[in-house]
Amino acid sequence: MTALLHAWRAGDQKALDDLLPLVYDKLRRLASRYLRAERGGHTLQTTALVHEAYLKLVVADIPWQDRVHFYSVAARAMRRILVDHARAQRSARRGGGIPRLPLEEGLLMSTDQPEYLLHLDEALSRLARHDDRKGRMVELHFLGGLSFQELIQALDLSLSTIEREMRLARAWLRKEIAGQTGHAP
């Protein structure tokens, strides 16, 4: 997959055509994971989210490193699409208080509460600025669907380091969201 990513970056259209079947199922699983946490009747379907994210990836000028990097960027693109959708909902609605919601293990929040999703997105962005490794770890694990074993390989860290840093990252995110919303998640 890494060779195809590099060939695609170099302008080989056939590499892009060969890459799609390799990544499509994983992208659908990522999109499905995001959308499982969404409210019923959400206007985006799994296929639509995959296609919208894929279109963003195809036109992006990104120096692909490997498959982990690709899925990380894909997860980020899906997150951006859902955040943009939440912003559009917020603009249309403008009102209501922010209810207390748990910071779920998967960090996937319902866009029934677009304000909360926006606060989560802002907190994740601040975490990445504050500690890039923790930000990347959260994104790869929760949003990109990588297991701890895959994180060990991708980031060249020990299991104990990953477990410790994920606990710290979750606590940091809870604190940040509580500071934004006035409610502890």
Coordinates of N, CA and C in Angstrom, one line a residue:
M1 N 0.8 -1.2 0.0 CA 0.0 0.0 0.0 C 0.9 1.3 0.0
T2 N 2.0 1.2 0.7 CA 2.8 2.4 0.8 C 3.4 2.7 -0.6
A3 N 3.8 1.6 -1.3 CA 4.3 1.8 -2.7 C 3.3 2.5 -3.6
L4 N 2.0 2.0 -3.4 CA 1.0 2.6 -4.3 C 0.7 4.1 -3.9
L5 N 0.8 4.4 -2.6 CA 0.7 5.8 -2.1 C 1.8 6.7 -2.7
H6 N 3.0 6.2 -2.7 CA 4.1 6.9 -3.3 C 4.0 7.1 -4.8
A7 N 3.5 6.0 -5.5 CA 3.4 6.1 -6.9 C 2.2 7.1 -7.3
W8 N 1.2 7.1 -6.5 CA 0.1 8.0 -6.7 C 0.6 9.4 -6.5
R9 N 1.3 9.7 -5.5 CA 1.9 11.0 -5.2 C 2.7 11.5 -6.4
A10 N 3.4 10.5 -7.0 CA 4.3 10.8 -8.1 C 3.5 11.0 -9.4
G11 N 2.2 10.9 -9.3 CA 1.3 11.2 -10.5 C 0.8 9.9 -11.3
D12 N 1.1 8.7 -10.8 CA 0.6 7.5 -11.4 C -0.9 7.3 -11.1
Q13 N -1.7 7.6 -12.1 CA -3.2 7.4 -12.0 C -3.5 6.0 -11.7
K14 N -2.8 5.0 -12.4 CA -3.1 3.6 -12.2 C -2.9 3.2 -10.7
A15 N -1.9 3.8 -10.1 CA -1.7 3.5 -8.6 C -2.9 3.9 -7.8
L16 N -3.5 5.0 -8.1 CA -4.7 5.5 -7.4 C -5.9 4.5 -7.7
D17 N -6.0 4.0 -8.9 CA -7.0 3.0 -9.3 C -6.8 1.7 -8.5
D18 N -5.6 1.3 -8.4 CA -5.2 0.1 -7.7 C -5.4 0.2 -6.2
L19 N -5.2 1.5 -5.7 CA -5.3 1.7 -4.2 C -6.7 1.6 -3.7
L20 N -7.7 2.1 -4.5 CA -9.1 2.2 -4.0 C -9.6 0.9 -3.5
P21 N -9.5 -0.2 -4.2 CA -10.0 -1.5 -3.7 C -9.3 -1.9 -2.4
L22 N -8.1 -1.5 -2.2 CA -7.4 -1.9 -1.0 C -7.8 -1.1 0.3
V23 N -8.3 0.1 0.1 CA -8.6 1.0 1.2 C -10.1 1.1 1.4
Y24 N -10.9 0.8 0.4 CA -12.3 1.1 0.5 C -13.0 0.4 1.7
D25 N -12.8 -0.8 2.0 CA -13.5 -1.5 3.1 C -13.1 -0.8 4.4
K26 N -11.8 -0.5 4.6 CA -11.4 0.1 5.8 C -12.0 1.5 5.9
L27 N -12.1 2.3 4.8 CA -12.7 3.6 4.9 C -14.2 3.4 5.2
R28 N -14.9 2.4 4.7 CA -16.3 2.2 5.1 C -16.4 1.9 6.5
R29 N -15.5 1.1 7.1 CA -15.6 0.8 8.5 C -15.4 2.0 9.4
L30 N -14.4 2.9 8.9 CA -14.2 4.2 9.6 C -15.5 5.0 9.6
A31 N -16.0 5.2 8.4 CA -17.3 6.0 8.3 C -18.4 5.4 9.1
S32 N -18.5 4.1 9.0 CA -19.6 3.4 9.8 C -19.4 3.7 11.3
R33 N -18.2 3.6 11.7 CA -17.9 3.9 13.1 C -18.3 5.3 13.5
Y34 N -18.0 6.2 12.7 CA -18.4 7.6 13.0 C -19.9 7.7 13.0
L35 N -20.6 7.2 12.0 CA -22.0 7.3 11.8 C -22.8 6.5 12.8
R36 N -22.3 5.5 13.4 CA -23.0 4.7 14.4 C -23.4 5.6 15.6
A37 N -22.5 6.6 15.8 CA -22.7 7.5 17.0 C -23.7 8.6 16.6
E38 N -24.1 8.7 15.4 CA -24.9 9.8 14.9 C -26.4 9.5 15.2
R39 N -27.1 10.6 15.2 CA -28.6 10.5 15.5 C -29.2 9.7 14.3
G40 N -30.4 9.1 14.6 CA -31.1 8.5 13.5 C -31.6 9.5 12.5
G41 N -31.7 9.1 11.3 CA -32.1 10.0 10.2 C -31.0 11.0 9.8
H42 N -29.8 10.8 10.1 CA -28.7 11.7 9.7 C -28.7 11.7 8.2
T43 N -28.4 12.9 7.7 CA -28.5 13.1 6.2 C -27.3 12.4 5.5
L44 N -26.2 12.2 6.2 CA -25.0 11.5 5.6 C -25.1 10.0 5.8
Q45 N -24.9 9.2 4.8 CA -24.9 7.8 4.9 C -23.4 7.4 4.8
T46 N -23.1 6.1 5.2 CA -21.7 5.6 5.2 C -21.1 5.8 3.8
T47 N -21.7 5.4 2.8 CA -21.1 5.5 1.4 C -20.9 7.0 1.1
A48 N -21.8 7.9 1.4 CA -21.6 9.3 1.1 C -20.4 9.9 1.9
L49 N -20.3 9.5 3.1 CA -19.2 10.0 3.9 C -17.8 9.5 3.4
V50 N -17.8 8.2 3.0 CA -16.6 7.6 2.4 C -16.2 8.4 1.1
H51 N -17.2 8.6 0.3 CA -17.0 9.2 -1.0 C -16.5 10.7 -0.8
E52 N -17.2 11.4 0.1 CA -16.8 12.8 0.3 C -15.4 12.9 0.8
A53 N -15.0 12.0 1.8 CA -13.7 12.0 2.3 C -12.7 11.6 1.2
Y54 N -13.0 10.6 0.5 CA -12.1 10.1 -0.6 C -11.8 11.2 -1.6
L55 N -12.9 12.0 -1.9 CA -12.7 13.1 -2.9 C -11.8 14.1 -2.3
K56 N -11.8 14.4 -1.0 CA -10.9 15.3 -0.4 C -9.5 14.8 -0.4
L57 N -9.3 13.5 -0.2 CA -8.0 12.9 -0.2 C -7.4 12.9 -1.6
V58 N -8.2 12.6 -2.7 CA -7.7 12.6 -4.0 C -7.1 13.9 -4.5
V59 N -7.8 15.0 -4.1 CA -7.3 16.3 -4.6 C -6.2 16.9 -3.6
A60 N -6.0 16.3 -2.5 CA -5.1 16.9 -1.5 C -3.6 16.6 -2.0
D61 N -2.8 17.6 -1.8 CA -1.4 17.4 -2.1 C -0.6 17.0 -0.9
I62 N -0.7 15.7 -0.6 CA -0.1 15.2 0.7 C 1.1 14.3 0.4
P63 N 2.2 14.5 1.0 CA 3.3 13.6 0.9 C 3.1 12.3 1.7
W64 N 2.4 11.3 1.2 CA 2.0 10.1 1.9 C 3.2 9.4 2.4
Q65 N 3.1 9.1 3.7 CA 4.2 8.3 4.3 C 4.0 6.8 4.3
D66 N 2.8 6.4 4.7 CA 2.5 5.0 4.8 C 1.0 4.8 5.0
R67 N 0.6 3.6 5.2 CA -0.9 3.4 5.3 C -1.4 4.0 6.6
V68 N -0.6 4.0 7.7 CA -1.1 4.6 8.9 C -1.4 6.1 8.7
H69 N -0.5 6.8 8.0 CA -0.6 8.2 7.7 C -1.9 8.4 6.8
F70 N -2.1 7.5 5.8 CA -3.2 7.6 5.0 C -4.5 7.5 5.8
Y71 N -4.6 6.5 6.6 CA -5.9 6.3 7.4 C -6.0 7.5 8.4
S72 N -4.9 8.0 9.0 CA -5.0 9.1 9.9 C -5.6 10.3 9.2
V73 N -5.1 10.6 8.0 CA -5.6 11.7 7.2 C -7.1 11.5 6.8
A74 N -7.4 10.3 6.4 CA -8.8 9.9 6.1 C -9.7 10.1 7.3
A75 N -9.3 9.7 8.5 CA -10.1 9.9 9.7 C -10.3 11.4 9.9
R76 N -9.2 12.1 9.8 CA -9.3 13.6 10.0 C -10.3 14.2 9.0
A77 N -10.2 13.7 7.7 CA -11.2 14.3 6.7 C -12.6 14.0 7.1
M78 N -12.9 12.8 7.5 CA -14.2 12.4 7.9 C -14.7 13.2 9.1
R79 N -13.8 13.4 10.1 CA -14.1 14.3 11.2 C -14.4 15.7 10.8
R80 N -13.7 16.2 9.9 CA -13.9 17.6 9.4 C -15.3 17.7 8.7
I81 N -15.6 16.7 7.9 CA -16.9 16.6 7.2 C -18.0 16.7 8.2
L82 N -17.9 15.8 9.3 CA -19.0 15.8 10.3 C -19.0 17.1 11.1
V83 N -17.9 17.7 11.4 CA -17.8 18.9 12.1 C -18.5 20.0 11.3
D84 N -18.2 20.1 10.0 CA -18.8 21.1 9.1 C -20.3 20.9 9.1
H85 N -20.7 19.6 9.1 CA -22.2 19.4 9.1 C -22.8 19.9 10.4
A86 N -22.1 19.6 11.5 CA -22.6 20.1 12.8 C -22.6 21.6 12.9
R87 N -21.6 22.3 12.3 CA -21.6 23.8 12.2 C -22.8 24.3 11.4
A88 N -23.1 23.6 10.3 CA -24.3 24.0 9.5 C -25.5 23.8 10.3
Q89 N -25.6 22.7 11.1 CA -26.8 22.5 11.9 C -26.9 23.6 13.0
R90 N -25.8 23.9 13.6 CA -25.8 25.0 14.7 C -26.2 26.3 14.1
S91 N -25.7 26.6 12.9 CA -26.1 27.9 12.3 C -27.6 27.9 12.0
A92 N -28.2 26.8 11.6 CA -29.6 26.7 11.4 C -30.4 26.8 12.6
R93 N -29.9 26.2 13.7 CA -30.7 26.1 14.9 C -30.5 27.3 15.9
R94 N -29.2 27.6 16.2 CA -28.9 28.7 17.1 C -29.7 28.7 18.4
G95 N -29.4 27.8 19.3 CA -30.1 27.9 20.5 C -29.9 26.7 21.3
G96 N -30.6 26.7 22.5 CA -30.5 25.5 23.4 C -29.3 25.5 24.2
G97 N -29.4 24.9 25.3 CA -28.2 24.7 26.2 C -27.4 23.5 25.8
I98 N -26.3 23.4 26.3 CA -25.4 22.2 26.0 C -25.6 21.2 27.1
P99 N -26.2 20.0 26.8 CA -26.4 19.0 27.8 C -25.1 18.4 28.2
R100 N -25.1 17.8 29.4 CA -24.0 17.0 29.8 C -23.9 15.7 29.1
L101 N -22.8 15.4 28.4 CA -22.7 14.2 27.7 C -21.4 13.5 28.1
P102 N -21.3 12.2 28.1 CA -20.1 11.5 28.5 C -19.1 11.5 27.3
L103 N -17.8 11.6 27.7 CA -16.7 11.5 26.7 C -16.6 10.0 26.5
E104 N -17.2 9.5 25.4 CA -17.3 8.1 25.2 C -15.9 7.6 24.8
E105 N -15.7 6.3 25.0 CA -14.5 5.6 24.8 C -14.0 5.9 23.3
G106 N -14.9 5.9 22.4 CA -14.5 6.1 21.0 C -14.4 7.5 20.6
L107 N -14.7 8.4 21.5 CA -14.7 9.9 21.2 C -15.6 10.2 20.0
L108 N -16.6 9.4 19.8 CA -17.5 9.7 18.7 C -18.8 10.2 19.3
M109 N -19.1 11.5 19.1 CA -20.3 12.1 19.7 C -21.4 12.2 18.7
S110 N -22.6 12.3 19.2 CA -23.8 12.4 18.4 C -23.9 13.9 17.9
T111 N -24.2 14.0 16.6 CA -24.4 15.4 16.2 C -25.8 15.8 16.5
D112 N -26.6 15.1 17.3 CA -27.8 15.7 17.8 C -27.4 16.9 18.7
Q113 N -26.2 16.9 19.1 CA -25.6 18.0 19.9 C -24.4 18.5 19.2
P114 N -24.7 19.3 18.1 CA -23.5 19.8 17.3 C -22.6 20.6 18.1
E115 N -23.0 21.3 19.1 CA -22.1 22.2 19.9 C -21.1 21.3 20.6
Y116 N -21.5 20.1 21.1 CA -20.6 19.2 21.8 C -19.5 18.7 20.8
L117 N -20.0 18.3 19.6 CA -19.0 17.9 18.6 C -18.0 19.0 18.3
L118 N -18.5 20.2 18.2 CA -17.5 21.3 17.9 C -16.6 21.5 19.1
H119 N -17.0 21.4 20.3 CA -16.1 21.5 21.4 C -15.1 20.4 21.4
L120 N -15.5 19.2 21.1 CA -14.6 18.0 21.0 C -13.6 18.3 20.0
D121 N -14.0 18.7 18.8 CA -13.1 19.0 17.7 C -12.0 20.1 18.1
E122 N -12.5 21.1 18.8 CA -11.6 22.2 19.2 C -10.6 21.6 20.3
A123 N -11.1 20.8 21.2 CA -10.2 20.2 22.2 C -9.2 19.3 21.6
L124 N -9.6 18.5 20.6 CA -8.6 17.6 19.9 C -7.6 18.4 19.2
S125 N -8.0 19.5 18.6 CA -7.0 20.4 17.9 C -6.0 21.0 18.9
R126 N -6.5 21.4 20.0 CA -5.6 22.0 21.1 C -4.7 20.9 21.6
L127 N -5.2 19.7 21.8 CA -4.3 18.6 22.3 C -3.2 18.4 21.3
A128 N -3.5 18.3 20.0 CA -2.4 18.1 19.0 C -1.4 19.3 19.0
R129 N -1.8 20.5 19.3 CA -0.9 21.6 19.4 C -0.1 21.5 20.7
H130 N -0.7 21.1 21.7 CA -0.1 21.0 23.0 C 0.9 19.8 23.1
D131 N 0.5 18.7 22.5 CA 1.3 17.4 22.6 C 1.0 16.7 21.3
D132 N 1.8 16.9 20.3 CA 1.5 16.3 19.0 C 1.4 14.7 19.0
R133 N 2.2 14.1 19.8 CA 2.2 12.6 19.9 C 0.9 12.1 20.5
K134 N 0.4 12.8 21.5 CA -0.8 12.3 22.1 C -2.0 12.6 21.2
G135 N -1.9 13.8 20.5 CA -3.0 14.1 19.5 C -3.0 13.1 18.4
R136 N -1.9 12.7 17.9 CA -1.8 11.7 16.8 C -2.3 10.4 17.3
M137 N -1.9 10.0 18.5 CA -2.3 8.7 19.1 C -3.8 8.6 19.2
V138 N -4.4 9.7 19.8 CA -5.9 9.7 19.9 C -6.5 9.6 18.6
E139 N -6.1 10.4 17.6 CA -6.6 10.4 16.3 C -6.5 9.0 15.6
L140 N -5.3 8.4 15.7 CA -5.1 7.1 15.1 C -5.9 6.0 15.7
H141 N -6.0 6.0 17.1 CA -6.7 5.0 17.8 C -8.3 5.1 17.7
F142 N -8.7 6.2 18.2 CA -10.2 6.4 18.3 C -10.8 6.8 16.9
L143 N -10.2 7.6 16.2 CA -10.8 8.1 14.9 C -10.3 7.2 13.7
G144 N -9.1 6.8 13.8 CA -8.6 6.0 12.7 C -8.8 4.5 12.9
G145 N -9.2 4.1 14.1 CA -9.5 2.7 14.3 C -8.3 1.7 14.5
L146 N -7.1 2.3 14.7 CA -5.9 1.5 14.9 C -6.0 0.9 16.3
S147 N -5.6 -0.4 16.4 CA -5.5 -1.1 17.7 C -4.2 -0.6 18.4
F148 N -4.1 -0.9 19.7 CA -2.9 -0.6 20.4 C -1.7 -1.3 19.8
Q149 N -1.9 -2.5 19.3 CA -0.8 -3.2 18.7 C -0.3 -2.5 17.4
E150 N -1.3 -1.9 16.6 CA -0.9 -1.2 15.5 C -0.2 0.1 15.8
L151 N -0.7 0.7 16.9 CA 0.0 2.0 17.4 C 1.4 1.7 17.8
I152 N 1.7 0.6 18.5 CA 3.0 0.2 18.9 C 3.9 0.2 17.6
Q153 N 3.5 -0.4 16.5 CA 4.2 -0.5 15.3 C 4.3 0.9 14.6
A154 N 3.2 1.6 14.6 CA 3.2 2.9 13.8 C 4.0 3.9 14.5
L155 N 4.0 4.0 15.8 CA 4.6 5.1 16.6 C 5.9 4.6 17.2
D156 N 6.3 3.3 17.1 CA 7.5 2.8 17.7 C 7.5 3.1 19.2
L157 N 6.4 2.8 19.9 CA 6.3 3.0 21.4 C 6.0 1.7 22.0
S158 N 6.2 1.6 23.4 CA 5.8 0.4 24.1 C 4.4 0.5 24.4
L159 N 3.8 -0.7 24.8 CA 2.4 -0.8 25.1 C 2.1 0.1 26.4
S160 N 3.0 0.0 27.4 CA 2.8 0.8 28.6 C 2.8 2.3 28.3
T161 N 3.7 2.8 27.4 CA 3.7 4.2 27.1 C 2.4 4.6 26.4
I162 N 1.9 3.7 25.5 CA 0.7 4.0 24.8 C -0.5 4.1 25.8
E163 N -0.6 3.1 26.6 CA -1.7 3.1 27.6 C -1.6 4.3 28.5
R164 N -0.4 4.6 29.0 CA -0.3 5.8 29.9 C -0.7 7.1 29.2
E165 N -0.2 7.3 28.0 CA -0.4 8.5 27.2 C -1.9 8.6 26.8
M166 N -2.5 7.5 26.5 CA -4.0 7.5 26.2 C -4.8 7.9 27.4
R167 N -4.4 7.4 28.6 CA -5.1 7.8 29.8 C -5.0 9.3 30.0
L168 N -3.8 9.8 29.9 CA -3.5 11.2 30.0 C -4.3 12.1 29.0
A169 N -4.3 11.6 27.8 CA -5.0 12.3 26.7 C -6.5 12.4 27.0
R170 N -7.1 11.3 27.4 CA -8.5 11.3 27.7 C -8.8 12.2 28.9
A171 N -8.0 12.2 29.9 CA -8.2 13.2 31.0 C -8.0 14.6 30.6
W172 N -7.1 14.9 29.7 CA -6.8 16.2 29.2 C -8.0 16.7 28.4
L173 N -8.6 15.8 27.6 CA -9.7 16.2 26.7 C -11.0 16.4 27.6
R174 N -11.2 15.6 28.6 CA -12.3 15.8 29.5 C -12.2 17.2 30.2
K175 N -11.0 17.5 30.7 CA -10.8 18.8 31.3 C -11.1 20.0 30.3
E176 N -10.6 19.9 29.1 CA -10.7 20.9 28.1 C -12.2 21.1 27.8
I177 N -12.9 20.0 27.6 CA -14.3 20.1 27.2 C -15.1 20.7 28.4
A178 N -14.8 20.3 29.6 CA -15.5 20.8 30.7 C -15.3 22.3 30.8
G179 N -14.0 22.8 30.5 CA -13.7 24.2 30.5 C -14.5 25.0 29.5
Q180 N -14.8 24.3 28.3 CA -15.5 25.0 27.3 C -17.0 25.0 27.5
T181 N -17.5 23.9 28.1 CA -19.0 23.8 28.2 C -19.5 24.1 29.6
G182 N -18.6 24.1 30.6 CA -19.1 24.3 31.9 C -19.6 23.0 32.5
H183 N -19.6 21.9 31.8 CA -20.1 20.6 32.2 C -18.9 19.6 32.1
A184 N -18.8 18.7 33.1 CA -17.8 17.7 33.0 C -18.4 16.6 32.1
P185 N -17.7 16.1 31.1 CA -18.2 15.0 30.2 C -18.2 13.7 31.0

